[in-house]
PDB file of C-alpha atoms in Angstrom:
ATOM      1  CA  SER A   6     -54.378  64.502-195.480  1.00  0.00           C
ATOM      2  CA  ALA A   7     -56.577  67.770-195.764  1.00  0.00           C
ATOM      3  CA  LEU A   8     -59.073  65.884-193.040  1.00  0.00           C
ATOM      4  CA  LEU A   9     -56.271  66.490-190.626  1.00  0.00           C
ATOM      5  CA  PRO A  10     -56.789  69.350-188.276  1.00  0.00           C
ATOM      6  CA  ALA A  11     -54.683  71.268-186.636  1.00  0.00           C
ATOM      7  CA  PHE A  12     -53.961  70.202-182.858  1.00  0.00           C
ATOM      8  CA  VAL A  13     -56.668  71.756-180.333  1.00  0.00           C
ATOM      9  CA  ALA A  14     -54.767  74.731-178.443  1.00  0.00           C
ATOM     10  CA  ALA A  15     -54.115  74.374-175.397  1.00  0.00           C
ATOM     11  CA  ALA A  16     -57.002  76.745-173.876  1.00  0.00           C
ATOM     12  CA  ASP A  17     -59.435  74.256-175.600  1.00  0.00           C
ATOM     13  CA  ALA A  18     -58.319  71.295-173.527  1.00  0.00           C
ATOM     14  CA  HIS A  19     -60.638  69.462-171.597  1.00  0.00           C
ATOM     15  CA  ALA A  20     -58.630  66.573-170.532  1.00  0.00           C
ATOM     16  CA  ILE A  21     -55.075  65.482-170.740  1.00  0.00           C
ATOM     17  CA  VAL A  22     -53.167  62.225-171.417  1.00  0.00           C
ATOM     18  CA  THR A  23     -51.176  61.999-168.149  1.00  0.00           C
ATOM     19  CA  ILE A  24     -50.011  58.139-168.336  1.00  0.00           C
ATOM     20  CA  LEU A  25     -49.323  55.811-171.564  1.00  0.00           C
ATOM     21  CA  GLU A  26     -47.782  52.063-171.381  1.00  0.00           C
ATOM     22  CA  GLY A  27     -48.647  51.239-174.107  1.00  0.00           C
ATOM     23  CA  ASP A  28     -50.658  51.796-177.467  1.00  0.00           C
ATOM     24  CA  GLY A  29     -53.125  54.671-177.473  1.00  0.00           C
ATOM     25  CA  ALA A  30     -54.932  56.571-180.550  1.00  0.00           C
ATOM     26  CA  LEU A  31     -56.891  59.310-180.611  1.00  0.00           C
ATOM     27  CA  VAL A  32     -59.850  59.981-183.037  1.00  0.00           C
ATOM     28  CA  ARG A  33     -60.288  64.104-183.635  1.00  0.00           C
ATOM     29  CA  GLU A  34     -62.581  64.957-186.332  1.00  0.00           C
ATOM     30  CA  SER A  35     -61.717  62.947-189.236  1.00  0.00           C
ATOM     31  CA  GLY A  36     -57.908  62.331-188.340  1.00  0.00           C
ATOM     32  CA  ARG A  37     -56.141  59.393-186.521  1.00  0.00           C
ATOM     33  CA  TYR A  38     -53.275  60.165-184.323  1.00  0.00           C
ATOM     34  CA  ALA A  39     -51.168  58.440-182.257  1.00  0.00           C
ATOM     35  CA  LEU A  40     -51.248  59.758-178.860  1.00  0.00           C
ATOM     36  CA  ALA A  41     -48.248  60.716-176.065  1.00  0.00           C
ATOM     37  CA  GLU A  42     -48.335  61.543-172.610  1.00  0.00           C
ATOM     38  CA  GLY A  43     -49.156  65.090-172.358  1.00  0.00           C
ATOM     39  CA  VAL A  44     -51.510  65.858-174.744  1.00  0.00           C
ATOM     40  CA  ARG A  45     -54.209  67.228-174.587  1.00  0.00           C
ATOM     41  CA  LEU A  46     -57.986  66.148-175.355  1.00  0.00           C
ATOM     42  CA  ARG A  47     -61.158  67.916-175.649  1.00  0.00           C
ATOM     43  CA  ALA A  48     -64.918  67.637-176.221  1.00  0.00           C
ATOM     44  CA  GLU A  49     -65.772  65.006-179.008  1.00  0.00           C
ATOM     45  CA  ASP A  50     -62.327  63.268-178.873  1.00  0.00           C
ATOM     46  CA  ILE A  51     -62.311  59.337-179.539  1.00  0.00           C
ATOM     47  CA  VAL A  52     -59.272  57.753-177.346  1.00  0.00           C
ATOM     48  CA  GLU A  53     -58.677  54.153-177.830  1.00  0.00           C
ATOM     49  CA  THR A  54     -56.053  51.140-176.168  1.00  0.00           C
ATOM     50  CA  GLY A  55     -54.773  48.416-177.864  1.00  0.00           C
ATOM     51  CA  PRO A  56     -55.268  45.350-177.066  1.00  0.00           C
ATOM     52  CA  LYS A  57     -52.398  45.033-174.980  1.00  0.00           C
ATOM     53  CA  THR A  58     -52.455  48.483-173.681  1.00  0.00           C
ATOM     54  CA  GLY A  59     -51.337  48.265-169.752  1.00  0.00           C
ATOM     55  CA  LEU A  60     -52.785  51.621-168.793  1.00  0.00           C
ATOM     56  CA  LEU A  61     -53.756  55.065-170.390  1.00  0.00           C
ATOM     57  CA  ARG A  62     -54.867  57.957-167.808  1.00  0.00           C
ATOM     58  CA  ILE A  63     -57.053  60.764-168.622  1.00  0.00           C
ATOM     59  CA  GLU A  64     -56.910  63.561-166.411  1.00  0.00           C
ATOM     60  CA  PHE A  65     -59.776  65.919-166.678  1.00  0.00           C
ATOM     61  CA  LYS A  66     -60.468  69.398-165.246  1.00  0.00           C
ATOM     62  CA  ASP A  67     -62.247  68.965-162.767  1.00  0.00           C
ATOM     63  CA  GLY A  68     -60.136  67.015-161.546  1.00  0.00           C
ATOM     64  CA  SER A  69     -61.668  63.408-161.683  1.00  0.00           C
ATOM     65  CA  ILE A  70     -59.113  60.500-163.251  1.00  0.00           C
ATOM     66  CA  ALA A  71     -60.259  58.070-165.878  1.00  0.00           C
ATOM     67  CA  ASP A  72     -57.764  55.129-166.285  1.00  0.00           C
ATOM     68  CA  LEU A  73     -58.272  53.078-169.469  1.00  0.00           C
ATOM     69  CA  GLY A  74     -57.678  49.336-169.973  1.00  0.00           C
ATOM     70  CA  PRO A  75     -56.713  47.154-172.751  1.00  0.00           C
ATOM     71  CA  GLY A  76     -58.688  47.215-175.718  1.00  0.00           C
ATOM     72  CA  THR A  77     -61.149  50.231-174.593  1.00  0.00           C
ATOM     73  CA  SER A  78     -62.856  52.753-176.185  1.00  0.00           C
ATOM     74  CA  VAL A  79     -64.130  56.116-174.969  1.00  0.00           C
ATOM     75  CA  LEU A  80     -65.706  59.531-176.193  1.00  0.00           C
ATOM     76  CA  LEU A  81     -65.258  62.890-174.562  1.00  0.00           C
ATOM     77  CA  MET A  82     -68.409  65.037-173.907  1.00  0.00           C
ATOM     78  CA  PRO A  83     -70.013  63.199-176.296  1.00  0.00           C
ATOM     79  CA  ARG A  84     -73.222  64.761-177.812  1.00  0.00           C
ATOM     80  CA  LEU A  85     -76.094  62.421-176.781  1.00  0.00           C
ATOM     81  CA  SER A  86     -79.755  63.403-178.638  1.00  0.00           C
ATOM     82  CA  THR A  87     -82.228  62.048-175.885  1.00  0.00           C
ATOM     83  CA  PRO A  88     -84.809  64.062-174.024  1.00  0.00           C
ATOM     84  CA  LYS A  89     -84.222  66.906-171.681  1.00  0.00           C
ATOM     85  CA  ARG A  90     -85.749  64.872-168.184  1.00  0.00           C
ATOM     86  CA  ASP A  91     -83.146  61.938-169.069  1.00  0.00           C
ATOM     87  CA  LYS A  92     -80.212  63.213-168.394  1.00  0.00           C
ATOM     88  CA  ARG A  93     -77.612  61.052-168.846  1.00  0.00           C
ATOM     89  CA  PRO A  94     -73.326  61.699-167.307  1.00  0.00           C
ATOM     90  CA  ALA A  95     -72.440  63.865-170.378  1.00  0.00           C
ATOM     91  CA  ALA A  96     -68.399  64.303-169.621  1.00  0.00           C
ATOM     92  CA  LEU A  97     -67.571  60.852-170.862  1.00  0.00           C
ATOM     93  CA  TYR A  98     -69.343  57.520-173.374  1.00  0.00           C
ATOM     94  CA  VAL A  99     -67.671  54.390-172.641  1.00  0.00           C
ATOM     95  CA  ARG A 100     -68.083  52.353-176.230  1.00  0.00           C
ATOM     96  CA  GLN A 101     -66.151  49.083-174.790  1.00  0.00           C
ATOM     97  CA  GLY A 102     -64.090  47.925-172.557  1.00  0.00           C
ATOM     98  CA  TRP A 103     -61.753  48.606-168.842  1.00  0.00           C
ATOM     99  CA  VAL A 104     -62.293  51.775-167.268  1.00  0.00           C
ATOM    100  CA  LYS A 105     -62.248  53.193-163.453  1.00  0.00           C
ATOM    101  CA  LEU A 106     -62.879  56.902-162.715  1.00  0.00           C
ATOM    102  CA  THR A 107     -62.237  58.586-160.072  1.00  0.00           C
ATOM    103  CA  ALA A 108     -64.093  61.380-158.730  1.00  0.00           C
ATOM    104  CA  GLY A 109     -61.973  64.616-158.108  1.00  0.00           C
ATOM    105  CA  GLY A 110     -62.230  67.084-154.932  1.00  0.00           C
ATOM    106  CA  ALA A 111     -65.442  67.682-153.617  1.00  0.00           C
ATOM    107  CA  GLY A 112     -67.401  67.214-157.491  1.00  0.00           C
ATOM    108  CA  LYS A 113     -68.932  64.043-158.514  1.00  0.00           C
ATOM    109  CA  ALA A 114     -68.585  62.008-161.842  1.00  0.00           C
ATOM    110  CA  GLY A 115     -69.972  59.666-164.561  1.00  0.00           C
ATOM    111  CA  PHE A 116     -70.005  57.704-167.426  1.00  0.00           C
ATOM    112  CA  SER A 117     -72.420  56.368-170.365  1.00  0.00           C
ATOM    113  CA  SER A 118     -72.415  53.227-172.062  1.00  0.00           C
ATOM    114  CA  PRO A 119     -74.798  51.499-174.280  1.00  0.00           C
ATOM    115  CA  ALA A 120     -75.906  48.925-171.332  1.00  0.00           C
ATOM    116  CA  TYR A 121     -75.431  51.563-168.531  1.00  0.00           C
ATOM    117  CA  ASP A 122     -75.121  54.674-166.926  1.00  0.00           C
ATOM    118  CA  ALA A 123     -73.370  55.582-163.407  1.00  0.00           C
ATOM    119  CA  ALA A 124     -74.084  58.903-162.087  1.00  0.00           C
ATOM    120  CA  GLU A 125     -73.016  61.008-158.654  1.00  0.00           C
ATOM    121  CA  VAL A 126     -69.662  58.663-158.644  1.00  0.00           C
ATOM    122  CA  GLU A 127     -67.875  60.407-155.740  1.00  0.00           C
ATOM    123  CA  GLY A 128     -65.259  58.029-154.739  1.00  0.00           C
ATOM    124  CA  VAL A 129     -63.812  55.337-157.489  1.00  0.00           C
ATOM    125  CA  VAL A 130     -65.849  52.861-159.650  1.00  0.00           C
ATOM    126  CA  VAL A 131     -64.541  50.239-162.178  1.00  0.00           C
ATOM    127  CA  ALA A 132     -66.225  49.589-165.175  1.00  0.00           C
ATOM    128  CA  PHE A 133     -66.163  46.884-167.606  1.00  0.00           C
ATOM    129  CA  VAL A 134     -68.854  47.458-170.861  1.00  0.00           C
ATOM    130  CA  ASP A 135     -69.269  44.291-173.704  1.00  0.00           C
ATOM    131  CA  ALA A 136     -71.456  43.850-175.793  1.00  0.00           C
ATOM    132  CA  ALA A 137     -72.012  40.563-173.899  1.00  0.00           C
ATOM    133  CA  GLU A 138     -70.812  41.449-170.364  1.00  0.00           C
ATOM    134  CA  ASN A 139     -71.296  44.661-167.924  1.00  0.00           C
ATOM    135  CA  PHE A 140     -69.781  45.128-164.967  1.00  0.00           C
ATOM    136  CA  ALA A 141     -69.108  47.767-161.995  1.00  0.00           C
ATOM    137  CA  PHE A 142     -67.603  47.672-158.681  1.00  0.00           C
ATOM    138  CA  ALA A 143     -68.214  50.581-156.322  1.00  0.00           C
ATOM    139  CA  GLU A 144     -64.294  50.093-154.769  1.00  0.00           C
ATOM    140  CA  SER A 145     -64.896  53.149-152.519  1.00  0.00           C
ATOM    141  CA  ARG A 146     -68.355  55.333-152.142  1.00  0.00           C
ATOM    142  CA  PRO A 147     -71.561  54.361-152.770  1.00  0.00           C
ATOM    143  CA  VAL A 148     -72.549  54.583-156.668  1.00  0.00           C
ATOM    144  CA  VAL A 149     -76.039  54.384-158.497  1.00  0.00           C
ATOM    145  CA  VAL A 150     -76.082  51.956-161.900  1.00  0.00           C
ATOM    146  CA  THR A 151     -78.741  52.749-164.350  1.00  0.00           C
ATOM    147  CA  GLU A 152     -79.493  50.160-166.789  1.00  0.00           C
ATOM    148  CA  ARG A 153     -80.835  51.526-170.575  1.00  0.00           C
ATOM    149  CA  ASN A 154     -83.540  49.823-172.104  1.00  0.00           C
ATOM    150  CA  GLY A 155     -82.460  50.996-176.100  1.00  0.00           C
ATOM    151  CA  ASP A 156     -83.311  54.802-176.139  1.00  0.00           C
ATOM    152  CA  LYS A 157     -84.399  55.124-172.186  1.00  0.00           C
ATOM    153  CA  PRO A 158     -83.357  54.388-168.264  1.00  0.00           C
ATOM    154  CA  GLY A 159     -84.212  51.273-167.196  1.00  0.00           C
ATOM    155  CA  GLN A 160     -83.732  50.229-163.491  1.00  0.00           C
ATOM    156  CA  ASN A 161     -81.785  51.855-160.897  1.00  0.00           C
ATOM    157  CA  LEU A 162     -79.478  49.987-159.054  1.00  0.00           C
ATOM    158  CA  PRO A 163     -77.706  51.208-155.720  1.00  0.00           C
ATOM    159  CA  LEU A 164     -74.555  49.979-154.798  1.00  0.00           C
ATOM    160  CA  LYS A 165     -72.963  51.024-151.377  1.00  0.00           C
ATOM    161  CA  SER A 166     -69.237  50.651-151.271  1.00  0.00           C
ATOM    162  CA  GLY A 167     -68.218  47.599-151.896  1.00  0.00           C
ATOM    163  CA  GLU A 168     -70.665  46.158-153.944  1.00  0.00           C
ATOM    164  CA  SER A 169     -70.863  45.244-157.718  1.00  0.00           C
ATOM    165  CA  TYR A 170     -73.516  45.164-160.488  1.00  0.00           C
ATOM    166  CA  LEU A 171     -72.975  42.645-163.505  1.00  0.00           C
ATOM    167  CA  ARG A 172     -75.493  41.674-166.301  1.00  0.00           C
ATOM    168  CA  ARG A 173     -74.209  38.662-168.774  1.00  0.00           C
ATOM    169  CA  GLY A 174     -75.964  38.426-171.910  1.00  0.00           C
ATOM    170  CA  THR A 175     -79.447  38.790-171.896  1.00  0.00           C
ATOM    171  CA  ASP A 176     -79.801  36.720-167.740  1.00  0.00           C
ATOM    172  CA  LYS A 177     -80.956  39.033-164.936  1.00  0.00           C
ATOM    173  CA  PRO A 178     -78.459  41.909-163.339  1.00  0.00           C
ATOM    174  CA  VAL A 179     -76.791  40.531-160.448  1.00  0.00           C
ATOM    175  CA  SER A 180     -76.240  43.622-157.962  1.00  0.00           C
ATOM    176  CA  GLY A 181     -75.247  43.726-154.491  1.00  0.00           C
ATOM    177  CA  ALA A 182     -72.916  41.522-154.033  1.00  0.00           C
ATOM    178  CA  ARG A 183     -69.322  41.387-153.452  1.00  0.00           C
ATOM    179  CA  PRO A 184     -67.109  41.323-157.161  1.00  0.00           C
ATOM    180  CA  PRO A 185     -67.406  38.003-158.628  1.00  0.00           C
ATOM    181  CA  ALA A 186     -63.469  36.337-158.715  1.00  0.00           C
ATOM    182  CA  ASP A 187     -63.031  36.138-162.539  1.00  0.00           C
ATOM    183  CA  MET A 188     -64.208  39.490-162.726  1.00  0.00           C
ATOM    184  CA  LEU A 189     -61.522  40.478-159.884  1.00  0.00           C
ATOM    185  CA  GLU A 190     -58.897  38.139-162.015  1.00  0.00           C
ATOM    186  CA  ARG A 191     -59.694  39.905-165.119  1.00  0.00           C
ATOM    187  CA  MET A 192     -59.570  43.487-164.104  1.00  0.00           C
ATOM    188  CA  PRO A 193     -56.364  45.280-165.439  1.00  0.00           C
ATOM    189  CA  ARG A 194     -53.318  45.054-162.652  1.00  0.00           C
ATOM    190  CA  ALA A 195     -52.665  48.640-163.079  1.00  0.00           C
ATOM    191  CA  PHE A 196     -56.196  49.076-161.785  1.00  0.00           C
ATOM    192  CA  ARG A 197     -55.104  47.962-158.019  1.00  0.00           C
ATOM    193  CA  ASP A 198     -52.188  51.024-157.664  1.00  0.00           C
ATOM    194  CA  SER A 199     -53.949  53.928-156.432  1.00  0.00           C
ATOM    195  CA  LEU A 200     -51.488  56.711-157.934  1.00  0.00           C
ATOM    196  CA  PRO A 201     -51.472  59.745-157.454  1.00  0.00           C
ATOM    197  CA  SER A 202     -52.793  62.520-160.150  1.00  0.00           C
ATOM    198  CA  LEU A 203     -49.986  64.038-162.690  1.00  0.00           C
ATOM    199  CA  ALA A 204     -51.727  67.129-164.390  1.00  0.00           C
ATOM    200  CA  GLN A 205     -49.635  70.160-162.344  1.00  0.00           C
ATOM    201  CA  ARG A 206     -46.595  67.817-164.522  1.00  0.00           C
ATOM    202  CA  TYR A 207     -48.018  68.937-167.769  1.00  0.00           C
ATOM    203  CA  LYS A 208     -49.124  72.039-167.004  1.00  0.00           C
ATOM    204  CA  ASP A 209     -46.620  74.035-169.185  1.00  0.00           C
ATOM    205  CA  GLY A 210     -46.219  72.308-172.012  1.00  0.00           C
ATOM    206  CA  GLU A 211     -47.889  71.251-175.031  1.00  0.00           C
ATOM    207  CA  MET A 212     -47.127  67.785-176.463  1.00  0.00           C
ATOM    208  CA  PRO A 213     -48.980  67.400-180.152  1.00  0.00           C
ATOM    209  CA  PRO A 214     -50.402  64.359-180.968  1.00  0.00           C
ATOM    210  CA  LYS A 215     -48.727  62.566-183.917  1.00  0.00           C
ATOM    211  CA  ALA A 216     -50.993  62.696-186.611  1.00  0.00           C
ATOM    212  CA  GLN A 217     -50.892  59.282-189.373  1.00  0.00           C
ATOM    213  CA  ARG A 218     -53.759  59.089-190.955  1.00  0.00           C
ATOM    214  CA  THR A 219     -57.685  60.117-191.952  1.00  0.00           C
ATOM    215  CA  VAL A 220     -59.620  57.450-190.527  1.00  0.00           C
ATOM    216  CA  ASP A 221     -61.920  54.244-192.941  1.00  0.00           C
ATOM    217  CA  TYR A 222     -65.386  52.827-191.785  1.00  0.00           C
ATOM    218  CA  GLU A 223     -62.852  50.445-189.793  1.00  0.00           C
ATOM    219  CA  ASP A 224     -61.698  52.828-187.541  1.00  0.00           C
ATOM    220  CA  ILE A 225     -64.816  54.016-186.616  1.00  0.00           C
ATOM    221  CA  LYS A 226     -67.326  50.869-187.075  1.00  0.00           C
ATOM    222  CA  GLY A 227     -68.115  50.438-183.955  1.00  0.00           C
ATOM    223  CA  TRP A 228     -69.242  54.593-182.993  1.00  0.00           C
ATOM    224  CA  LEU A 229     -71.109  54.749-186.327  1.00  0.00           C
ATOM    225  CA  GLN A 230     -73.107  51.733-185.130  1.00  0.00           C
ATOM    226  CA  ALA A 231     -73.151  52.645-182.042  1.00  0.00           C
ATOM    227  CA  GLU A 232     -76.521  53.616-180.178  1.00  0.00           C
ATOM    228  CA  ARG A 233     -79.148  56.130-182.067  1.00  0.00           C
ATOM    229  CA  ALA A 234     -78.635  58.687-178.960  1.00  0.00           C
ATOM    230  CA  LEU A 235     -74.837  58.749-180.176  1.00  0.00           C
ATOM    231  CA  ARG A 236     -75.117  58.262-184.511  1.00  0.00           C
ATOM    232  CA  ALA A 237     -76.765  61.227-184.822  1.00  0.00           C
ATOM    233  CA  GLY A 238     -74.105  63.610-184.571  1.00  0.00           C
ATOM    234  CA  PHE A 239     -71.448  61.761-186.163  1.00  0.00           C
ATOM    235  CA  VAL A 240     -73.695  61.982-189.522  1.00  0.00           C
ATOM    236  CA  ALA A 241     -71.915  65.816-189.643  1.00  0.00           C
ATOM    237  CA  ARG A 242     -68.660  65.005-188.108  1.00  0.00           C
ATOM    238  CA  TRP A 243     -67.834  62.328-191.069  1.00  0.00           C
ATOM    239  CA  LYS A 244     -70.264  63.110-194.102  1.00  0.00           C
ATOM    240  CA  PRO A 245     -67.010  63.879-196.171  1.00  0.00           C
ATOM    241  CA  LEU A 246     -65.363  60.683-195.784  1.00  0.00           C
ATOM    242  CA  ALA A 247     -68.343  59.981-197.977  1.00  0.00           C
ATOM    243  CA  GLU A 248     -66.556  61.376-200.869  1.00  0.00           C
ATOM    244  CA  ASP A 249     -64.272  58.399-200.980  1.00  0.00           C
ATOM    245  CA  ALA A 250     -65.403  55.050-202.468  1.00  0.00           C
ATOM    246  CA  GLY A 251     -64.407  52.586-200.241  1.00  0.00           C
ATOM    247  CA  PHE A 252     -66.086  54.196-197.305  1.00  0.00           C
ATOM    248  CA  ARG A 253     -69.129  54.942-199.155  1.00  0.00           C
ATOM    249  CA  GLN A 254     -69.086  51.481-199.976  1.00  0.00           C
ATOM    250  CA  ALA A 255     -68.877  50.010-196.419  1.00  0.00           C
ATOM    251  CA  VAL A 256     -71.656  52.115-194.907  1.00  0.00           C
ATOM    252  CA  ALA A 257     -74.064  51.011-197.731  1.00  0.00           C
ATOM    253  CA  THR A 258     -73.117  47.561-197.236  1.00  0.00           C
ATOM    254  CA  HIS A 259     -74.202  48.181-193.142  1.00  0.00           C
ATOM    255  CA  MET A 260     -76.422  50.368-194.087  1.00  0.00           C
ATOM    256  CA  ARG A 261     -78.850  48.883-191.753  1.00  0.00           C
ATOM    257  CA  ALA A 262     -76.802  49.437-188.680  1.00  0.00           C
ATOM    258  CA  HIS A 263     -76.744  53.196-189.207  1.00  0.00           C
ATOM    259  CA  PRO A 264     -79.605  53.993-190.868  1.00  0.00           C
ATOM    260  CA  GLU A 265     -79.268  57.904-191.157  1.00  0.00           C
ATOM    261  CA  TRP A 266     -76.843  57.628-193.267  1.00  0.00           C
ATOM    262  CA  ASP A 267     -79.452  56.718-196.382  1.00  0.00           C
ATOM    263  CA  ARG A 268     -79.576  60.516-196.700  1.00  0.00           C
ATOM    264  CA  VAL A 269     -76.607  60.908-197.313  1.00  0.00           C
ATOM    265  CA  LEU A 270     -75.622  58.279-199.609  1.00  0.00           C
ATOM    266  CA  PHE A 271     -78.849  58.777-201.666  1.00  0.00           C
ATOM    267  CA  PRO A 272     -79.819  61.998-201.250  1.00  0.00           C
ATOM    268  CA  GLU A 273     -82.052  61.853-203.909  1.00  0.00           C
ATOM    269  CA  LYS A 274     -84.520  59.352-202.545  1.00  0.00           C
ATOM    270  CA  TYR A 275     -85.622  62.243-200.262  1.00  0.00           C
ATOM    271  CA  LEU A 276     -85.962  65.207-202.821  1.00  0.00           C
ATOM    272  CA  PRO A 277     -89.527  66.544-202.715  1.00  0.00           C
ATOM    273  CA  ARG A 278     -91.370  65.059-205.460  1.00  0.00           C
ATOM    274  CA  PRO A 279     -93.003  67.335-208.482  1.00  0.00           C
ATOM    275  CA  ALA A 280     -95.921  68.845-208.269  1.00  0.00           C
ATOM    276  CA  VAL A 281     -98.571  67.603-210.360  1.00  0.00           C
ATOM    277  CA  ALA A 282     -99.810  70.630-212.642  1.00  0.00           C
ATOM    278  CA  ALA A 283    -103.332  70.827-211.868  1.00  0.00           C
ATOM    279  CA  SER A 284    -105.526  70.966-215.255  1.00  0.00           C
ATOM    280  CA  GLY A 285    -109.112  71.194-215.875  1.00  0.00           C
ATOM    281  CA  PRO A 286    -111.863  69.014-217.967  1.00  0.00           C
ATOM    282  CA  ALA A 287    -111.189  68.074-221.371  1.00  0.00           C
ATOM    283  CA  GLY A 288    -112.621  70.186-223.742  1.00  0.00           C
ATOM    284  CA  ALA A 289    -112.880  72.556-221.002  1.00  0.00           C
ATOM    285  CA  THR A 290    -113.347  76.159-223.279  1.00  0.00           C
ATOM    286  CA  GLY A 291    -113.589  79.422-221.006  1.00  0.00           C
ATOM    287  CA  ALA A 292    -116.824  81.509-220.712  1.00  0.00           C
ATOM    288  CA  ARG A 293    -118.200  83.361-223.323  1.00  0.00           C
TER     289      ARG A 293
END
């Protein structure tokens, strides 16, 4: 398809896939690709794992590592439309699923998500993000969890090493305690191992992802209906898809979830109203 762009050159890469056990997909611009070990990733790439994926590891230029569990969807270096005073971690956005984030070297890592952000990560944090349940575990070194209140930051909840944060549904958050047994049981088994960096293995070669097709509405539905800070950037990115009748119909059906698309589908509603010609009183004549 003409919508599938050429693969990014190595110089533009911000990260690389170094471990893939199971299925992994990449959404770049409007194209969907199959991932493989050695594929380089760039800003605004969406990486997703299948329901049975064992582990997908992303290693970043700064040495930080993001291990993804099954059923996980993340966005690299997202464009977040937020006020300057609301400084959110910008390297990784976790829309849903399991992520184990390990800071690299002397640097600090972090991620954003719909329900909470984790900034200033110096060690290892394990996170689960879902519409009904959100969890963070400071496996090593302290972590600060900042809850999100819609478009605004909420309360800061500092976690010491070994402590966790958990919010289920509309319940009050529980923080500062050991991780609940059920969350430890559900945690992907691959997260229990501490694997060394494998980035050097792929420093010279370049593995292109396998192009599959142009995305449809269902492929990107979760992102189109994401929080407002993310959605604005997706309009320009996926506007060409509106030429497809099926995509247009799906967007129109779910317009309340992403109202910014109304202008794309129905531009005539936003045209300036024609000026009304001014006229003098009826029967008026010029001066004699």
